[in-house]
PDB file of C-alpha atoms in Angstrom:
ATOM      1  CA  MET A   1       6.946   1.842  11.315  1.00 85.00           C
ATOM      2  CA  LEU A   2       9.900   0.068   9.879  1.00 93.00           C
ATOM      3  CA  THR A   3      12.828  -0.365  12.219  1.00 96.00           C
ATOM      4  CA  ALA A   4      16.331   0.663  11.202  1.00 96.00           C
ATOM      5  CA  GLU A   5      17.261  -3.017  10.868  1.00 96.00           C
ATOM      6  CA  GLU A   6      14.231  -3.737   8.671  1.00 97.00           C
ATOM      7  CA  LYS A   7      15.117  -0.797   6.436  1.00 97.00           C
ATOM      8  CA  LYS A   8      18.659  -2.118   5.998  1.00 96.00           C
ATOM      9  CA  LEU A   9      17.331  -5.595   5.276  1.00 96.00           C
ATOM     10  CA  ILE A  10      14.868  -4.277   2.682  1.00 97.00           C
ATOM     11  CA  CYS A  11      17.548  -2.231   0.916  1.00 96.00           C
ATOM     12  CA  ARG A  12      20.062  -5.099   0.870  1.00 95.00           C
ATOM     13  CA  PHE A  13      17.500  -7.602  -0.339  1.00 94.00           C
ATOM     14  CA  TRP A  14      15.959  -5.313  -2.971  1.00 95.00           C
ATOM     15  CA  ASP A  15      19.387  -4.740  -4.513  1.00 93.00           C
ATOM     16  CA  LYS A  16      19.737  -8.526  -4.930  1.00 90.00           C
ATOM     17  CA  VAL A  17      16.367  -9.020  -6.659  1.00 92.00           C
ATOM     18  CA  PRO A  18      17.050  -9.944 -10.286  1.00 91.00           C
ATOM     19  CA  GLN A  19      14.722  -9.131 -13.146  1.00 91.00           C
ATOM     20  CA  LYS A  20      12.557  -6.740 -11.171  1.00 94.00           C
ATOM     21  CA  ASP A  21      10.523  -5.895 -14.286  1.00 93.00           C
ATOM     22  CA  VAL A  22       9.781  -9.573 -14.869  1.00 95.00           C
ATOM     23  CA  PHE A  23       8.757 -10.000 -11.238  1.00 96.00           C
ATOM     24  CA  GLY A  24       6.446  -6.968 -11.470  1.00 96.00           C
ATOM     25  CA  ALA A  25       4.735  -8.338 -14.571  1.00 97.00           C
ATOM     26  CA  GLU A  26       4.377 -11.767 -12.990  1.00 97.00           C
ATOM     27  CA  ALA A  27       2.861 -10.267  -9.840  1.00 97.00           C
ATOM     28  CA  LEU A  28       0.312  -8.342 -11.914  1.00 96.00           C
ATOM     29  CA  TYR A  29      -0.593 -11.404 -13.956  1.00 97.00           C
ATOM     30  CA  ARG A  30      -0.918 -13.444 -10.753  1.00 97.00           C
ATOM     31  CA  MET A  31      -3.219 -10.778  -9.304  1.00 96.00           C
ATOM     32  CA  PHE A  32      -5.447 -10.799 -12.395  1.00 96.00           C
ATOM     33  CA  ILE A  33      -5.747 -14.595 -12.286  1.00 96.00           C
ATOM     34  CA  THR A  34      -6.180 -14.917  -8.514  1.00 97.00           C
ATOM     35  CA  TYR A  35      -8.418 -11.877  -8.079  1.00 96.00           C
ATOM     36  CA  PRO A  36     -10.307 -11.501 -11.390  1.00 95.00           C
ATOM     37  CA  GLN A  37     -12.240  -8.477 -10.098  1.00 94.00           C
ATOM     38  CA  THR A  38      -9.001  -6.481 -10.423  1.00 94.00           C
ATOM     39  CA  LYS A  39      -9.202  -6.792 -14.216  1.00 93.00           C
ATOM     40  CA  THR A  40     -11.987  -4.201 -14.310  1.00 90.00           C
ATOM     41  CA  TYR A  41      -9.420  -1.411 -14.024  1.00 88.00           C
ATOM     42  CA  PHE A  42      -7.594  -2.625 -17.125  1.00 89.00           C
ATOM     43  CA  PRO A  43     -10.285  -3.046 -19.818  1.00 89.00           C
ATOM     44  CA  HIS A  44      -7.911  -1.869 -22.537  1.00 89.00           C
ATOM     45  CA  PHE A  45      -5.126  -4.322 -21.588  1.00 91.00           C
ATOM     46  CA  ASP A  46      -4.252  -7.589 -23.227  1.00 92.00           C
ATOM     47  CA  LEU A  47      -4.279  -9.603 -20.006  1.00 91.00           C
ATOM     48  CA  HIS A  48      -2.563 -12.668 -21.397  1.00 91.00           C
ATOM     49  CA  HIS A  49       0.659 -13.847 -19.780  1.00 92.00           C
ATOM     50  CA  GLY A  50       3.612 -11.901 -21.144  1.00 90.00           C
ATOM     51  CA  SER A  51       1.590  -9.239 -22.951  1.00 95.00           C
ATOM     52  CA  ASP A  52       3.239  -5.891 -23.647  1.00 96.00           C
ATOM     53  CA  GLN A  53       0.709  -4.095 -21.431  1.00 96.00           C
ATOM     54  CA  ILE A  54       1.341  -6.349 -18.440  1.00 96.00           C
ATOM     55  CA  ARG A  55       5.104  -6.088 -18.884  1.00 96.00           C
ATOM     56  CA  SER A  56       4.898  -2.305 -19.204  1.00 96.00           C
ATOM     57  CA  HIS A  57       2.692  -1.881 -16.149  1.00 94.00           C
ATOM     58  CA  GLY A  58       4.822  -4.362 -14.197  1.00 95.00           C
ATOM     59  CA  LYS A  59       7.797  -2.140 -14.923  1.00 96.00           C
ATOM     60  CA  LYS A  60       5.860   0.865 -13.572  1.00 94.00           C
ATOM     61  CA  VAL A  61       5.056  -1.078 -10.390  1.00 94.00           C
ATOM     62  CA  VAL A  62       8.673  -2.009  -9.704  1.00 95.00           C
ATOM     63  CA  THR A  63       9.850   1.498 -10.590  1.00 94.00           C
ATOM     64  CA  ALA A  64       7.499   2.838  -7.905  1.00 94.00           C
ATOM     65  CA  LEU A  65       8.732   0.191  -5.447  1.00 95.00           C
ATOM     66  CA  ASP A  66      12.325   1.038  -6.301  1.00 95.00           C
ATOM     67  CA  ASN A  67      11.581   4.687  -5.533  1.00 95.00           C
ATOM     68  CA  ALA A  68       9.892   3.681  -2.282  1.00 96.00           C
ATOM     69  CA  VAL A  69      12.911   1.596  -1.222  1.00 97.00           C
ATOM     70  CA  LYS A  70      15.146   4.601  -1.848  1.00 96.00           C
ATOM     71  CA  CYS A  71      12.842   6.802   0.272  1.00 95.00           C
ATOM     72  CA  LEU A  72      11.991   4.513   3.177  1.00 96.00           C
ATOM     73  CA  ASP A  73      12.129   7.410   5.615  1.00 94.00           C
ATOM     74  CA  ASN A  74       9.545   9.401   3.672  1.00 93.00           C
ATOM     75  CA  LEU A  75       7.210   7.072   1.804  1.00 92.00           C
ATOM     76  CA  GLY A  76       4.395   9.621   1.903  1.00 90.00           C
ATOM     77  CA  GLN A  77       6.328  12.173  -0.095  1.00 90.00           C
ATOM     78  CA  ALA A  78       7.875   9.576  -2.421  1.00 90.00           C
ATOM     79  CA  LEU A  79       4.486   8.118  -3.372  1.00 89.00           C
ATOM     80  CA  SER A  80       2.272  11.196  -3.079  1.00 88.00           C
ATOM     81  CA  GLU A  81       1.910  11.751  -6.818  1.00 89.00           C
ATOM     82  CA  LEU A  82       1.136   8.076  -7.421  1.00 85.00           C
ATOM     83  CA  SER A  83      -1.402   8.118  -4.591  1.00 87.00           C
ATOM     84  CA  SER A  84      -3.168  11.123  -6.122  1.00 83.00           C
ATOM     85  CA  LEU A  85      -3.180   9.537  -9.571  1.00 81.00           C
ATOM     86  CA  HIS A  86      -4.807   6.348  -8.288  1.00 79.00           C
ATOM     87  CA  ALA A  87      -7.292   8.106  -6.020  1.00 73.00           C
ATOM     88  CA  TYR A  88      -8.444  11.006  -8.157  1.00 77.00           C
ATOM     89  CA  ASN A  89      -7.869   9.978 -11.770  1.00 82.00           C
ATOM     90  CA  LEU A  90      -7.850   6.194 -11.946  1.00 76.00           C
ATOM     91  CA  ARG A  91     -10.124   5.617  -8.939  1.00 86.00           C
ATOM     92  CA  VAL A  92      -8.684   2.200  -8.253  1.00 84.00           C
ATOM     93  CA  ASP A  93     -10.111   0.327  -5.278  1.00 84.00           C
ATOM     94  CA  PRO A  94      -7.386   0.656  -2.619  1.00 86.00           C
ATOM     95  CA  VAL A  95      -7.867  -3.006  -1.672  1.00 91.00           C
ATOM     96  CA  ASN A  96      -6.045  -3.785  -4.916  1.00 90.00           C
ATOM     97  CA  PHE A  97      -2.803  -2.383  -3.486  1.00 93.00           C
ATOM     98  CA  LYS A  98      -2.898  -5.028  -0.763  1.00 95.00           C
ATOM     99  CA  LEU A  99      -3.759  -7.755  -3.254  1.00 96.00           C
ATOM    100  CA  LEU A 100      -0.864  -6.794  -5.495  1.00 96.00           C
ATOM    101  CA  SER A 101       1.446  -6.696  -2.478  1.00 96.00           C
ATOM    102  CA  GLN A 102       0.480 -10.255  -1.592  1.00 97.00           C
ATOM    103  CA  CYS A 103       1.036 -11.407  -5.157  1.00 98.00           C
ATOM    104  CA  PHE A 104       4.407  -9.678  -5.292  1.00 97.00           C
ATOM    105  CA  GLN A 105       5.489 -11.479  -2.137  1.00 97.00           C
ATOM    106  CA  VAL A 106       4.463 -14.819  -3.636  1.00 97.00           C
ATOM    107  CA  VAL A 107       6.559 -14.070  -6.729  1.00 97.00           C
ATOM    108  CA  LEU A 108       9.556 -13.177  -4.559  1.00 96.00           C
ATOM    109  CA  ALA A 109       9.182 -16.352  -2.526  1.00 96.00           C
ATOM    110  CA  VAL A 110       8.752 -18.590  -5.571  1.00 96.00           C
ATOM    111  CA  HIS A 111      11.770 -17.219  -7.417  1.00 94.00           C
ATOM    112  CA  LEU A 112      14.144 -16.524  -4.560  1.00 94.00           C
ATOM    113  CA  GLY A 113      13.447 -19.588  -2.430  1.00 93.00           C
ATOM    114  CA  THR A 114      15.678 -19.806   0.616  1.00 95.00           C
ATOM    115  CA  GLU A 115      16.953 -16.253   0.113  1.00 94.00           C
ATOM    116  CA  TYR A 116      13.435 -15.077   0.960  1.00 95.00           C
ATOM    117  CA  THR A 117      13.916 -15.849   4.628  1.00 96.00           C
ATOM    118  CA  PRO A 118      11.232 -15.371   7.272  1.00 97.00           C
ATOM    119  CA  GLU A 119      13.014 -12.166   8.330  1.00 96.00           C
ATOM    120  CA  VAL A 120      13.007 -10.807   4.783  1.00 97.00           C
ATOM    121  CA  HIS A 121       9.386 -11.841   4.357  1.00 97.00           C
ATOM    122  CA  ALA A 122       8.358 -10.058   7.567  1.00 97.00           C
ATOM    123  CA  ALA A 123      10.256  -6.889   6.615  1.00 97.00           C
ATOM    124  CA  PHE A 124       8.818  -6.878   3.077  1.00 96.00           C
ATOM    125  CA  ASP A 125       5.341  -7.497   4.420  1.00 97.00           C
ATOM    126  CA  LYS A 126       5.652  -4.397   6.612  1.00 97.00           C
ATOM    127  CA  PHE A 127       7.181  -2.409   3.763  1.00 97.00           C
ATOM    128  CA  LEU A 128       4.541  -3.370   1.200  1.00 97.00           C
ATOM    129  CA  SER A 129       1.783  -2.768   3.756  1.00 96.00           C
ATOM    130  CA  ALA A 130       3.201   0.715   4.335  1.00 96.00           C
ATOM    131  CA  VAL A 131       3.316   1.331   0.574  1.00 96.00           C
ATOM    132  CA  ALA A 132      -0.305   0.183   0.227  1.00 94.00           C
ATOM    133  CA  ALA A 133      -1.347   2.440   3.124  1.00 92.00           C
ATOM    134  CA  VAL A 134       0.366   5.474   1.580  1.00 92.00           C
ATOM    135  CA  LEU A 135      -1.220   4.768  -1.801  1.00 91.00           C
ATOM    136  CA  ALA A 136      -4.636   4.597  -0.098  1.00 90.00           C
ATOM    137  CA  GLU A 137      -4.162   7.825   1.944  1.00 86.00           C
ATOM    138  CA  LYS A 138      -5.796  10.139  -0.583  1.00 82.00           C
ATOM    139  CA  TYR A 139      -8.987   8.072  -0.526  1.00 79.00           C
ATOM    140  CA  ARG A 140      -9.896   9.304   2.939  1.00 66.00           C
TER     141      ARG A 140
END
């Protein structure tokens, strides 16, 4: 559970994140490089840095995160459709949600430096863990 203070911190920080689409694409690319097994779900993608497919999917990732930030009190409802899509249609290994979360945090830390304080990191870790858990709910 996110505390009221963590929710405020997440909302304030998320509003300050520049180039969210770029960060989403970089996180995906980082995941593909660091965890090559995740590429199996994207056989039709050009997985080179900066490809249109990675940029497009990165935008989808941050759009979902943006929606989740706006619905912190009801992540389950906000991400239900996305959870169903991944579980029933795409059949993505739910471990990948955690891997992408880790990569996204690395991208935030690299680009935002001192603004990505330990408090922000801890709050985003809880938030992204909650997002990953909601996305994995339909697998049970």
